[in-house]
Short mmCIF file of N, CA and C in Angstrom, two decimals:
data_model
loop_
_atom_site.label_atom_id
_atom_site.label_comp_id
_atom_site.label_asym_id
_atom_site.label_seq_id
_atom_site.Cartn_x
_atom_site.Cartn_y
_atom_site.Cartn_z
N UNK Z 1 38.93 107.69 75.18
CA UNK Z 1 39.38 107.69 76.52
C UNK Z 1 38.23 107.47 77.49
N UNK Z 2 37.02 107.46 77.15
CA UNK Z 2 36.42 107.27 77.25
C UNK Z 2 35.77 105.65 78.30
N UNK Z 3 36.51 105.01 77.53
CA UNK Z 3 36.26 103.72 77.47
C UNK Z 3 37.16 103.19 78.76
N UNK Z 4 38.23 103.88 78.97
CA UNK Z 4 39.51 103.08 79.87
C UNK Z 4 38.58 103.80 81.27
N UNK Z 5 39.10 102.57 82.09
CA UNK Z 5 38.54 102.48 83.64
C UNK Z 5 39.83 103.37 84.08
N UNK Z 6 39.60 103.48 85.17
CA UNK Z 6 40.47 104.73 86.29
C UNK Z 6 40.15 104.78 87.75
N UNK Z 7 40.82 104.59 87.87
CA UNK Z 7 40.60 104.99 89.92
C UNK Z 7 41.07 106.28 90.06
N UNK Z 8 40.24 106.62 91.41
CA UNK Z 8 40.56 108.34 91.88
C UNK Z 8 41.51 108.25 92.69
N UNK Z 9 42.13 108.67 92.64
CA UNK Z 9 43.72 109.07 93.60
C UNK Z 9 43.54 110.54 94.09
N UNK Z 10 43.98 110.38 95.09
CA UNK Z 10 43.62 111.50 95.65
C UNK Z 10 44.94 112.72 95.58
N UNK Z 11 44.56 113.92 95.52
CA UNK Z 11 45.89 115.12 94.86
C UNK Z 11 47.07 114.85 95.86
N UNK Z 12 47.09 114.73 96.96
CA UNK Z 12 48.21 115.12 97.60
C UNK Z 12 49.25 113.40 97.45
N UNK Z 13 49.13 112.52 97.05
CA UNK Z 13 49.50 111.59 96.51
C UNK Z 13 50.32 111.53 95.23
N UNK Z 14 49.72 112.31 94.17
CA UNK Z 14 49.85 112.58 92.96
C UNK Z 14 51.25 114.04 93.23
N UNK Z 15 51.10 114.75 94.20
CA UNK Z 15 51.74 115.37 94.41
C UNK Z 15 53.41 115.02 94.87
N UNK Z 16 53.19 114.03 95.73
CA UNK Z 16 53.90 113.39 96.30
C UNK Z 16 55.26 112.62 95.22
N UNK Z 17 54.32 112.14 94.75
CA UNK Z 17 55.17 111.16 93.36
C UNK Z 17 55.43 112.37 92.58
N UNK Z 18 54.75 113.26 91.65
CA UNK Z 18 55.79 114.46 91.09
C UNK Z 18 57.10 115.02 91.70
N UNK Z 19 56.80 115.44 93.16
CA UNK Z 19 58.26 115.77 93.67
C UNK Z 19 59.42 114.95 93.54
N UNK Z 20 58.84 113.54 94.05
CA UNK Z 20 59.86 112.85 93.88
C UNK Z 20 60.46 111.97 92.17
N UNK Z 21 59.74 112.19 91.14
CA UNK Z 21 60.39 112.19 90.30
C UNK Z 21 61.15 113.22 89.86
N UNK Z 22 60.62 114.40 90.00
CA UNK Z 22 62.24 116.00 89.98
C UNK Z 22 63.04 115.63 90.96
N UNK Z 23 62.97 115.20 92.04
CA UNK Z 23 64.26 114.71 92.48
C UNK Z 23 64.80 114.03 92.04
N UNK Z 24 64.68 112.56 91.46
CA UNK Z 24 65.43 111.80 90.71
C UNK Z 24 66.12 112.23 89.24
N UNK Z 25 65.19 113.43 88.76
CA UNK Z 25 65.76 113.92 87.86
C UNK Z 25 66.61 115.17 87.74
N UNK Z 26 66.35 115.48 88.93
CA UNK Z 26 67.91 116.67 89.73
C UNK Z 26 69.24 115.38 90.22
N UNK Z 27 68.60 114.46 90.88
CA UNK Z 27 70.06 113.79 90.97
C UNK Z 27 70.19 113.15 89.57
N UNK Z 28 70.16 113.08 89.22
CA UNK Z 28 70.45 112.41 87.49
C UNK Z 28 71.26 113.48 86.87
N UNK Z 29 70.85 114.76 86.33
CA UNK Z 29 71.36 115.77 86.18
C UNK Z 29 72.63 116.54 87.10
N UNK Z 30 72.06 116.50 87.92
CA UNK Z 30 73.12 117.46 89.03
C UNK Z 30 73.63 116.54 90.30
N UNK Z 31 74.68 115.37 90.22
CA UNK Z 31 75.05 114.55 91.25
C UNK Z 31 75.23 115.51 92.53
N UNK Z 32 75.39 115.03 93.39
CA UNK Z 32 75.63 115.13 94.54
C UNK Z 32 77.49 115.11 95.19
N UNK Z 33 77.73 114.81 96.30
CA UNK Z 33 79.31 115.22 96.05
C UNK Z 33 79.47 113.84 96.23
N UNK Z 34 78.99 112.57 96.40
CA UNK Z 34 78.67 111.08 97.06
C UNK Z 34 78.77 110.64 95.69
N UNK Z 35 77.73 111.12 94.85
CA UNK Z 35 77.84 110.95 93.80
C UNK Z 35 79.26 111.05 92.61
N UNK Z 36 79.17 111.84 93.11
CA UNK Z 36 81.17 112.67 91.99
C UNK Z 36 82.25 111.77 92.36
N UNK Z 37 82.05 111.69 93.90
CA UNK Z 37 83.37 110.95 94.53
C UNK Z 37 83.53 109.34 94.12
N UNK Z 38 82.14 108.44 93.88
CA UNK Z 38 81.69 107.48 93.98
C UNK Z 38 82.19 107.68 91.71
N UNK Z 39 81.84 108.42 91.42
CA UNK Z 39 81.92 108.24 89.68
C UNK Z 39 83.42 108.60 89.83
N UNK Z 40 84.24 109.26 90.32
CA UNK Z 40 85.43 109.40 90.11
C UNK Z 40 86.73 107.96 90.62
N UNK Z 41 86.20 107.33 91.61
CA UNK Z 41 86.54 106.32 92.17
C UNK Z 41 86.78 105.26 91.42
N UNK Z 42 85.58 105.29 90.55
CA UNK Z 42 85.02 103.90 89.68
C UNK Z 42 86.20 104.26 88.83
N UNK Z 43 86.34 105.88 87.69
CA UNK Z 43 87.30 106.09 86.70
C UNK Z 43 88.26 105.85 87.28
N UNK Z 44 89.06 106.45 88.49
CA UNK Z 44 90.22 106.02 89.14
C UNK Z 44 90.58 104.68 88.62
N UNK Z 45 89.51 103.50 89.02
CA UNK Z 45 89.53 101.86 89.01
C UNK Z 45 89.89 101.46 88.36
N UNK Z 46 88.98 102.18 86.84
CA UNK Z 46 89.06 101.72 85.86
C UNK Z 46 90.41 101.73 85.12
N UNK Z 47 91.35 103.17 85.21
CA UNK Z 47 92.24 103.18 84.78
C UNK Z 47 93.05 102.04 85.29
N UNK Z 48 93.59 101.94 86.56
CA UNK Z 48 94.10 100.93 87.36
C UNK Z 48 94.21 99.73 86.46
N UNK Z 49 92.98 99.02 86.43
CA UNK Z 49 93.21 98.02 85.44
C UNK Z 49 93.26 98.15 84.37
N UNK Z 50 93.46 98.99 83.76
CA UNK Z 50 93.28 99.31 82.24
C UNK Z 50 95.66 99.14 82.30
N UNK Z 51 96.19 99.66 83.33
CA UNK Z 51 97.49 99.89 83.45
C UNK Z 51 98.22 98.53 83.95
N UNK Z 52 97.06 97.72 84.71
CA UNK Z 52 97.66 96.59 85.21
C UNK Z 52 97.15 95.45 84.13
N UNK Z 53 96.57 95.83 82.94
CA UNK Z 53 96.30 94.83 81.80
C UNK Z 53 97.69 94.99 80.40
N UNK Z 54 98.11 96.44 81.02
CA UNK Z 54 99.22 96.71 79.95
C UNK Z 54 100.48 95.78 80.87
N UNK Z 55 100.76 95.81 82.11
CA UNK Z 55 101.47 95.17 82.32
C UNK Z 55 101.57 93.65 81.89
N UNK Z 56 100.63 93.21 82.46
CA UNK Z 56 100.83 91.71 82.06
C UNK Z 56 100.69 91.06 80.58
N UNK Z 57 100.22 92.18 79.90
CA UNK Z 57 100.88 91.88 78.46
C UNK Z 57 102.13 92.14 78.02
N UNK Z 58 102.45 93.13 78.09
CA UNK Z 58 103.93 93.22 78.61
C UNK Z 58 104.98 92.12 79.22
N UNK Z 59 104.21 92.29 80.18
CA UNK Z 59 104.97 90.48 80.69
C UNK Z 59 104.74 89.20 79.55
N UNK Z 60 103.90 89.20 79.40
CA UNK Z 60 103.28 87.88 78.44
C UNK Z 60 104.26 87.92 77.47
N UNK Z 61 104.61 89.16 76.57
CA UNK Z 61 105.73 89.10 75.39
C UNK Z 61 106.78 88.94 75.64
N UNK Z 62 107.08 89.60 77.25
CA UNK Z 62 108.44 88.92 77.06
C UNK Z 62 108.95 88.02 77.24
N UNK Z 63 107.87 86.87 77.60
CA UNK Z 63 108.00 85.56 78.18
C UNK Z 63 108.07 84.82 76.64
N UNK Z 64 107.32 85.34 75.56
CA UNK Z 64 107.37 84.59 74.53
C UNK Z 64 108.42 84.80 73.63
N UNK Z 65 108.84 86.08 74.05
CA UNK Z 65 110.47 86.42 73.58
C UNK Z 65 111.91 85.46 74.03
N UNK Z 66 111.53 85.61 75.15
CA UNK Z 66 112.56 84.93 75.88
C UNK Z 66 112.57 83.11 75.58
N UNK Z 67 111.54 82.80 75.05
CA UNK Z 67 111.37 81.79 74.76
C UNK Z 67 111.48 80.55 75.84
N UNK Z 68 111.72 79.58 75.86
CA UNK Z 68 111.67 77.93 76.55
C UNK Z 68 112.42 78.43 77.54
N UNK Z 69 112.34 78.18 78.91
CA UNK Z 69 113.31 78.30 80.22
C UNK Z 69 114.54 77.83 80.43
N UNK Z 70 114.69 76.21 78.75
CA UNK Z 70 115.77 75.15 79.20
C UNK Z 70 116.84 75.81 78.10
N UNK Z 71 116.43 77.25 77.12
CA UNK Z 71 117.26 77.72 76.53
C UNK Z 71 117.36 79.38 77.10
N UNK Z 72 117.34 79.37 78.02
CA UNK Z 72 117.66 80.56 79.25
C UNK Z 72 118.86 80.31 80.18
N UNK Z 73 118.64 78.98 80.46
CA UNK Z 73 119.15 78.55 82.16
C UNK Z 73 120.30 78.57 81.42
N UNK Z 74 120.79 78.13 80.36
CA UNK Z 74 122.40 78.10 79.99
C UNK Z 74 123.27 78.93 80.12
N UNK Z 75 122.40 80.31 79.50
CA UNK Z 75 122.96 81.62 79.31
C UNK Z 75 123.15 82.65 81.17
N UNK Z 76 122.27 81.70 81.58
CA UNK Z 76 122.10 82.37 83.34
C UNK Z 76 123.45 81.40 83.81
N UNK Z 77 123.63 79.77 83.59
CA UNK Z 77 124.89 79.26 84.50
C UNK Z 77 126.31 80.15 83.93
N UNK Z 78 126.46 80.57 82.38
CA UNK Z 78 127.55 81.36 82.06
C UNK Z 78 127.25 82.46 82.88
N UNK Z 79 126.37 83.36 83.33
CA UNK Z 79 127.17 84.58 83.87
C UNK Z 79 127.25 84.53 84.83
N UNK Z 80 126.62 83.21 85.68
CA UNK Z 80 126.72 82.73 87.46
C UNK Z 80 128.50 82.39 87.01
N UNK Z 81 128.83 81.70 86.30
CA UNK Z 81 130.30 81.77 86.62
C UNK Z 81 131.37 82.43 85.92
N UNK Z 82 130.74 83.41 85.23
CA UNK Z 82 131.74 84.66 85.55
C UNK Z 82 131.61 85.64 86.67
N UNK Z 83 130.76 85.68 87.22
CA UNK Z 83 131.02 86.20 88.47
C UNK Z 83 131.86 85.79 89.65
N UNK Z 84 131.35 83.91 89.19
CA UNK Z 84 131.84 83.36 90.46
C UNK Z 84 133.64 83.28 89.53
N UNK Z 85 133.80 83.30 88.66
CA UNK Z 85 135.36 83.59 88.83
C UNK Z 85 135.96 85.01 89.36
N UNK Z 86 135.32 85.96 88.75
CA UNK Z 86 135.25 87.46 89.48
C UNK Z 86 135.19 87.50 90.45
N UNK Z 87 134.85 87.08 91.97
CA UNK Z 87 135.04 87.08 92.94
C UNK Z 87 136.31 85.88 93.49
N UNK Z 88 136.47 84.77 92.92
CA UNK Z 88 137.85 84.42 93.03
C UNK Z 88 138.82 85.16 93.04
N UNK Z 89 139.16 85.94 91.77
CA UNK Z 89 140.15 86.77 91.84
C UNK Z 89 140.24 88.13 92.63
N UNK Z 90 138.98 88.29 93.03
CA UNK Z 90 139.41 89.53 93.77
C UNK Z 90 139.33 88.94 95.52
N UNK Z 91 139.31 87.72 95.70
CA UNK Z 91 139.86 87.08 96.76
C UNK Z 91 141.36 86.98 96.76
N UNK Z 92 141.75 86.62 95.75
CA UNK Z 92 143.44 86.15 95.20
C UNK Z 92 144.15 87.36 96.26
N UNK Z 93 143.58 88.14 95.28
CA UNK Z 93 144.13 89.68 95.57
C UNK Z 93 144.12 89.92 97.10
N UNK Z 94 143.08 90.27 97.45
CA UNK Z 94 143.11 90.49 98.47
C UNK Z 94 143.76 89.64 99.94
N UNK Z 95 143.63 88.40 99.42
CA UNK Z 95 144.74 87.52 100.38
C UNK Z 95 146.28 88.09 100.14
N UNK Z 96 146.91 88.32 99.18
CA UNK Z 96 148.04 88.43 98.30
C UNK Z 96 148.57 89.94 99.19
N UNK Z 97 147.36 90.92 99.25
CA UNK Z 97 147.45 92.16 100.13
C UNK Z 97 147.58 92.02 101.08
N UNK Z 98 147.03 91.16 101.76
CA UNK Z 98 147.36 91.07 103.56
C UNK Z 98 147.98 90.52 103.58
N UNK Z 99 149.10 89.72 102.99
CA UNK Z 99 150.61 88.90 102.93
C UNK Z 99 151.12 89.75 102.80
N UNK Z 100 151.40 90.85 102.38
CA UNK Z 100 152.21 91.63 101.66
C UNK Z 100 152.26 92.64 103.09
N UNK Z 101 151.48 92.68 103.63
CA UNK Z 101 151.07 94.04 104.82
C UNK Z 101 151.30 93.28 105.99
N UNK Z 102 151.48 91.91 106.61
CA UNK Z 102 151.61 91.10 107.26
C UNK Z 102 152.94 90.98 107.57
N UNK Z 103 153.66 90.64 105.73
CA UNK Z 103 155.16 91.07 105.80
C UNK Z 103 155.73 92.45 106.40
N UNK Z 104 155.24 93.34 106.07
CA UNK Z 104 155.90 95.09 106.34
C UNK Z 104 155.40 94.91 107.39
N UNK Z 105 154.46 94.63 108.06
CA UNK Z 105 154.32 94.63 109.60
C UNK Z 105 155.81 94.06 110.72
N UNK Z 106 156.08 92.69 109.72
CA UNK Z 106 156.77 91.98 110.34
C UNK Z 106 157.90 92.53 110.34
N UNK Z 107 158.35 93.03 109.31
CA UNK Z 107 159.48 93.69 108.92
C UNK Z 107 159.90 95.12 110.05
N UNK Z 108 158.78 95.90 110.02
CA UNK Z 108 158.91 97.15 110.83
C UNK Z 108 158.72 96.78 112.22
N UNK Z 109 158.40 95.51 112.99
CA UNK Z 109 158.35 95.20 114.34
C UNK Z 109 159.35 94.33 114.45
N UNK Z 110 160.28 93.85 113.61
CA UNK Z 110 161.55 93.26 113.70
C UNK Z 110 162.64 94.75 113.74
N UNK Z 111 162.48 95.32 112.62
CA UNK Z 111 163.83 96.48 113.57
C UNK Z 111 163.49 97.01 114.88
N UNK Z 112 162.13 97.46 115.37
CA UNK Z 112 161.90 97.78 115.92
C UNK Z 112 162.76 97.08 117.56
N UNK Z 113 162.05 95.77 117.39
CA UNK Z 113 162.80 94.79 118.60
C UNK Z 113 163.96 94.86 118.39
N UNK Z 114 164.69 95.16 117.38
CA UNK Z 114 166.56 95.13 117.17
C UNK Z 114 166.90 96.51 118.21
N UNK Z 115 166.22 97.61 118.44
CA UNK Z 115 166.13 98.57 119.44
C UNK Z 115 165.60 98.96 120.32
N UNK Z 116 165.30 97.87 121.35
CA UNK Z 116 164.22 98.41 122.41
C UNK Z 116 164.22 99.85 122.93
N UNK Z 117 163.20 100.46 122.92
CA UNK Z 117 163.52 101.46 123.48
C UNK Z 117 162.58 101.49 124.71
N UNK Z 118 162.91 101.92 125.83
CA UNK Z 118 162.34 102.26 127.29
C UNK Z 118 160.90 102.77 126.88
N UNK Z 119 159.97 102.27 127.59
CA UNK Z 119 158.24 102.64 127.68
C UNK Z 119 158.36 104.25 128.59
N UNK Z 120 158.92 103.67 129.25
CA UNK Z 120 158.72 104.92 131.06
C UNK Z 120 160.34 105.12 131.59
N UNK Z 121 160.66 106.05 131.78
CA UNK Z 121 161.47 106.40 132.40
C UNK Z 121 161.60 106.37 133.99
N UNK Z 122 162.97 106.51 134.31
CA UNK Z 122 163.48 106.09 135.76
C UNK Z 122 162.39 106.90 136.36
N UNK Z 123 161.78 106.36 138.00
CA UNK Z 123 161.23 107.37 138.61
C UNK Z 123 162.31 108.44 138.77
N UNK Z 124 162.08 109.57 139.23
CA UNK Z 124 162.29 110.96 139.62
C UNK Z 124 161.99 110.84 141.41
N UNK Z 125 162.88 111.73 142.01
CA UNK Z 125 162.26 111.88 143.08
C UNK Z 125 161.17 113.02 143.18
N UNK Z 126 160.23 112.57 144.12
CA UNK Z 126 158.92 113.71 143.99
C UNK Z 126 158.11 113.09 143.17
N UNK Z 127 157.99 111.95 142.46
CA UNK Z 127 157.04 111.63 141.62
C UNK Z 127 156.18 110.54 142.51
N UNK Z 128 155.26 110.07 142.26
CA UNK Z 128 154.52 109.63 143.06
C UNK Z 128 154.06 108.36 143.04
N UNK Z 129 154.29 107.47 144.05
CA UNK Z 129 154.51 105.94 144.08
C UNK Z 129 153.28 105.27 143.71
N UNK Z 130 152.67 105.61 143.04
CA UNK Z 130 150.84 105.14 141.79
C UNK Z 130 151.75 105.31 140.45
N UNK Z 131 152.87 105.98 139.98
CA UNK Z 131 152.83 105.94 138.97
C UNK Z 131 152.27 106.84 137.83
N UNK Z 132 151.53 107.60 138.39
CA UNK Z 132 150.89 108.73 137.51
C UNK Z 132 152.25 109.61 136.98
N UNK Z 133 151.55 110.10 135.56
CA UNK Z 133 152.89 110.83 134.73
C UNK Z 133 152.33 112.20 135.41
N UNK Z 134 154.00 112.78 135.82
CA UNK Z 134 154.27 114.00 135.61
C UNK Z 134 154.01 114.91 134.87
N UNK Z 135 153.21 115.93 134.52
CA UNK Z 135 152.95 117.30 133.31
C UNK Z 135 154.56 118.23 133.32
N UNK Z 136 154.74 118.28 132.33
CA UNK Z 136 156.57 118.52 132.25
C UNK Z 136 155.71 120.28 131.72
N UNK Z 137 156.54 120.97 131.94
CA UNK Z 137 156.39 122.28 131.73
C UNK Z 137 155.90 123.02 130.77
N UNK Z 138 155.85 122.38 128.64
CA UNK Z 138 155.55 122.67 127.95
C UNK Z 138 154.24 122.11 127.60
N UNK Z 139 153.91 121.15 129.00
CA UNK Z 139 152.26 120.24 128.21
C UNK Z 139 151.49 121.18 128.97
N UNK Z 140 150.41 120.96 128.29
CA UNK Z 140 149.24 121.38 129.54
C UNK Z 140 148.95 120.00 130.46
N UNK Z 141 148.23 121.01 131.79
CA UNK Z 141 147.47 119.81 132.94
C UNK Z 141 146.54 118.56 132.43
N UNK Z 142 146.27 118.07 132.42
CA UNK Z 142 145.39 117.00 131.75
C UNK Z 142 144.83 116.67 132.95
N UNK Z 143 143.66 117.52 133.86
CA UNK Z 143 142.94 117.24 134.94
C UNK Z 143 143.65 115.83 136.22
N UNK Z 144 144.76 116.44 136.52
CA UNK Z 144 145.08 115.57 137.80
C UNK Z 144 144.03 115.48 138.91
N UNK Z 145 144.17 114.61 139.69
CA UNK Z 145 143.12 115.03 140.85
C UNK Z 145 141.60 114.46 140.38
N UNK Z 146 141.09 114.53 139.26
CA UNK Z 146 140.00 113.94 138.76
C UNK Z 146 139.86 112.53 138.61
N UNK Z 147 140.71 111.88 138.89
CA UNK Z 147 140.43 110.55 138.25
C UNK Z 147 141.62 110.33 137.20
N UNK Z 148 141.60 108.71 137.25
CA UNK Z 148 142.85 108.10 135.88
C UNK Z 148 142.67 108.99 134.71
N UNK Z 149 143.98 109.38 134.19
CA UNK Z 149 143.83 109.70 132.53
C UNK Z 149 144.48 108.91 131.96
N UNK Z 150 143.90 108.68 130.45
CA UNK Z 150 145.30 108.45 129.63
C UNK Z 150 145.66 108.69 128.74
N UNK Z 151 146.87 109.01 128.76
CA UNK Z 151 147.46 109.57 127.29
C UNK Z 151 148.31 109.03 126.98
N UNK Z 152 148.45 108.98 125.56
CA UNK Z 152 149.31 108.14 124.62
C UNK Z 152 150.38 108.92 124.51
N UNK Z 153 151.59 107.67 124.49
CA UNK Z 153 152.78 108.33 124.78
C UNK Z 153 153.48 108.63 123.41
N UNK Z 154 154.56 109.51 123.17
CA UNK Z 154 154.39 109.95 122.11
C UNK Z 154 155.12 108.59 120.93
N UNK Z 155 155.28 108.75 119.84
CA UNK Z 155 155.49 107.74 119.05
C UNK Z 155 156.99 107.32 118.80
N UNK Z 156 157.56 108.10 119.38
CA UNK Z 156 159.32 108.24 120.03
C UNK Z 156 159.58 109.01 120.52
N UNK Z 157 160.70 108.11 122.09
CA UNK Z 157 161.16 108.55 122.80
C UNK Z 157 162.55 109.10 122.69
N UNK Z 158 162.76 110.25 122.84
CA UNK Z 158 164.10 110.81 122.67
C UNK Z 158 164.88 109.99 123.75
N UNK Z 159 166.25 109.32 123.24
CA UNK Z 159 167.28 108.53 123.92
C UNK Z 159 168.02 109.95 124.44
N UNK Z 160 168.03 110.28 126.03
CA UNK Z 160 169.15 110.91 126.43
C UNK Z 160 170.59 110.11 126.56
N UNK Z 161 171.60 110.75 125.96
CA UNK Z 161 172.71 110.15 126.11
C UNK Z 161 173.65 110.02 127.18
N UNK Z 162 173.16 111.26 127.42
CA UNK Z 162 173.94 111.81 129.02
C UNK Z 162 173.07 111.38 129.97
N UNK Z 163 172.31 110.41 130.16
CA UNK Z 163 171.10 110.69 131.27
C UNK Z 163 171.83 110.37 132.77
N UNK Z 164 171.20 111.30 133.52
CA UNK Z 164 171.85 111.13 135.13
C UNK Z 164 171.71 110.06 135.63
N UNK Z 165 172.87 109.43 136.09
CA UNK Z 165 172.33 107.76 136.84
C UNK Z 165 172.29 108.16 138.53
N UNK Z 166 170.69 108.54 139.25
CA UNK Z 166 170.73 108.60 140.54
C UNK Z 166 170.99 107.29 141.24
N UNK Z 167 171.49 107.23 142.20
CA UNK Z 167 171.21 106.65 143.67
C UNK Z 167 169.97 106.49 144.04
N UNK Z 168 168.95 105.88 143.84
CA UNK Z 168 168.04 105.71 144.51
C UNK Z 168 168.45 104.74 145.67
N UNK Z 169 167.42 104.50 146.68
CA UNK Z 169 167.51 104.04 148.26
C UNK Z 169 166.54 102.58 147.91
N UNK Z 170 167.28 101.57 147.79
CA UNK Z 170 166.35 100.32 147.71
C UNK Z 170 164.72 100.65 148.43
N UNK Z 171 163.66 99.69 148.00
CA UNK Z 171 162.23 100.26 148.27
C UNK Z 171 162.23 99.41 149.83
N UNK Z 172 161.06 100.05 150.63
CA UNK Z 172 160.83 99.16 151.94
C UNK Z 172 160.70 97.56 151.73
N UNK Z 173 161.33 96.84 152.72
CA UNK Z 173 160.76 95.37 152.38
C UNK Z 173 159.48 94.59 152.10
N UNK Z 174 158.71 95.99 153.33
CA UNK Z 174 157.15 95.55 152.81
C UNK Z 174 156.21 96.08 151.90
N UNK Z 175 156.86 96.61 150.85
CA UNK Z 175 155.88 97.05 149.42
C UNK Z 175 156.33 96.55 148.43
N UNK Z 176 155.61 95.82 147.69
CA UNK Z 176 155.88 94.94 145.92
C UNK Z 176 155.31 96.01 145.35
N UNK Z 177 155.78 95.22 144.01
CA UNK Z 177 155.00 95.99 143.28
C UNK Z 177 153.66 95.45 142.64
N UNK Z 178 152.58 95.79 142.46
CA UNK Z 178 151.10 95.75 142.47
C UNK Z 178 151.00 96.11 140.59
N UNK Z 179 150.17 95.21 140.27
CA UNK Z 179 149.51 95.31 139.06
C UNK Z 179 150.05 94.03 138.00
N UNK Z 180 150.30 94.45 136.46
CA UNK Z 180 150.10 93.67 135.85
C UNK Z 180 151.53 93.40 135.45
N UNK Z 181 152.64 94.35 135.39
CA UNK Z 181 153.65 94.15 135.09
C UNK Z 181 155.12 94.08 136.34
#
């Protein structure tokens, strides 16, 4: 040893570089949390593709299963038209239903017109020349005075047989009647 040349370095130099190799060999040993997050990230990754390499092999077999595309497409136009007959028939049908409900419509608004029956009854005297309905004794008020109401009239009108035929007094010459009917 004798023999080998050497330069003097001075201690606090020498010092310098020791610390900082125990540091490199504390972070080597004992990561940091930069460190953990940064090695856990990478495994995260790694799995990732390790899951997205099973897929596309996966895919790959079943492409070689499935074989040529021009012995696919045949088996795809058969079940395009069983569907598309499947929805024919449940068109059939359903046209066939609203004929059928079109009829009973027609049917139940033909007796109906064989009996007209009156919408509104004769005015009353005391009732009031707008037309607003009377509250008959067993209804409740339905806020008069507030504004238009309306209520649906009931779904039959009882035919009085006996009904009183008044005398009313022809109307003034100068009032029509106003609105739509």
């Amino acid at each position: 040893m004798a023999d080998q040349e050497y330069e003097v370095i001075p201690h606090q130099l020498l010092r310098d570089l020791r610390e900082d190799v125990e540091a490199l060999k504390n972070k080597l040993t004992k990561p940091d949390a930069k460190m953990n997050e940064l090695i856990l990230e990478i495994e995260s990754l790694k799995d990732s593709i390790h899951d997205l390499h099973s897929v596309f092999q996966k895919a790959l077999g079943e492409m070689n299963d499935e074989g040529d595309v021009t012995k696919v497409l045949p088996v795809m136009k058969e079940q395009l038209a069983a569907v598309v007959k499947q929805n024919e028939t449940i068109a059939t049908g359903m046209i066939a239903i609203a004929d059928k409900v079109d009829d009973f419509i027609a049917k139940n608004s033909g007796s109906s017109m064989m009996k007209p029956k009156p919408m509104m009854s004769k005015p009353m005297p005391g009732s009031s020349p707008m037309g607003k309905p009377m509250s008959s004794p067993g209804m409740p008020s339905m806020g008069m005075g507030h504004g238009p109401s309306r209520i649906a009239p009931p779904p039959q009108m009882p035919k009085m047989e006996a009904e009183p035929q008044m005398d009313l007094p022809p109307p003034p010459p100068g009032m029509k009647k106003k609105g739509l009917f």
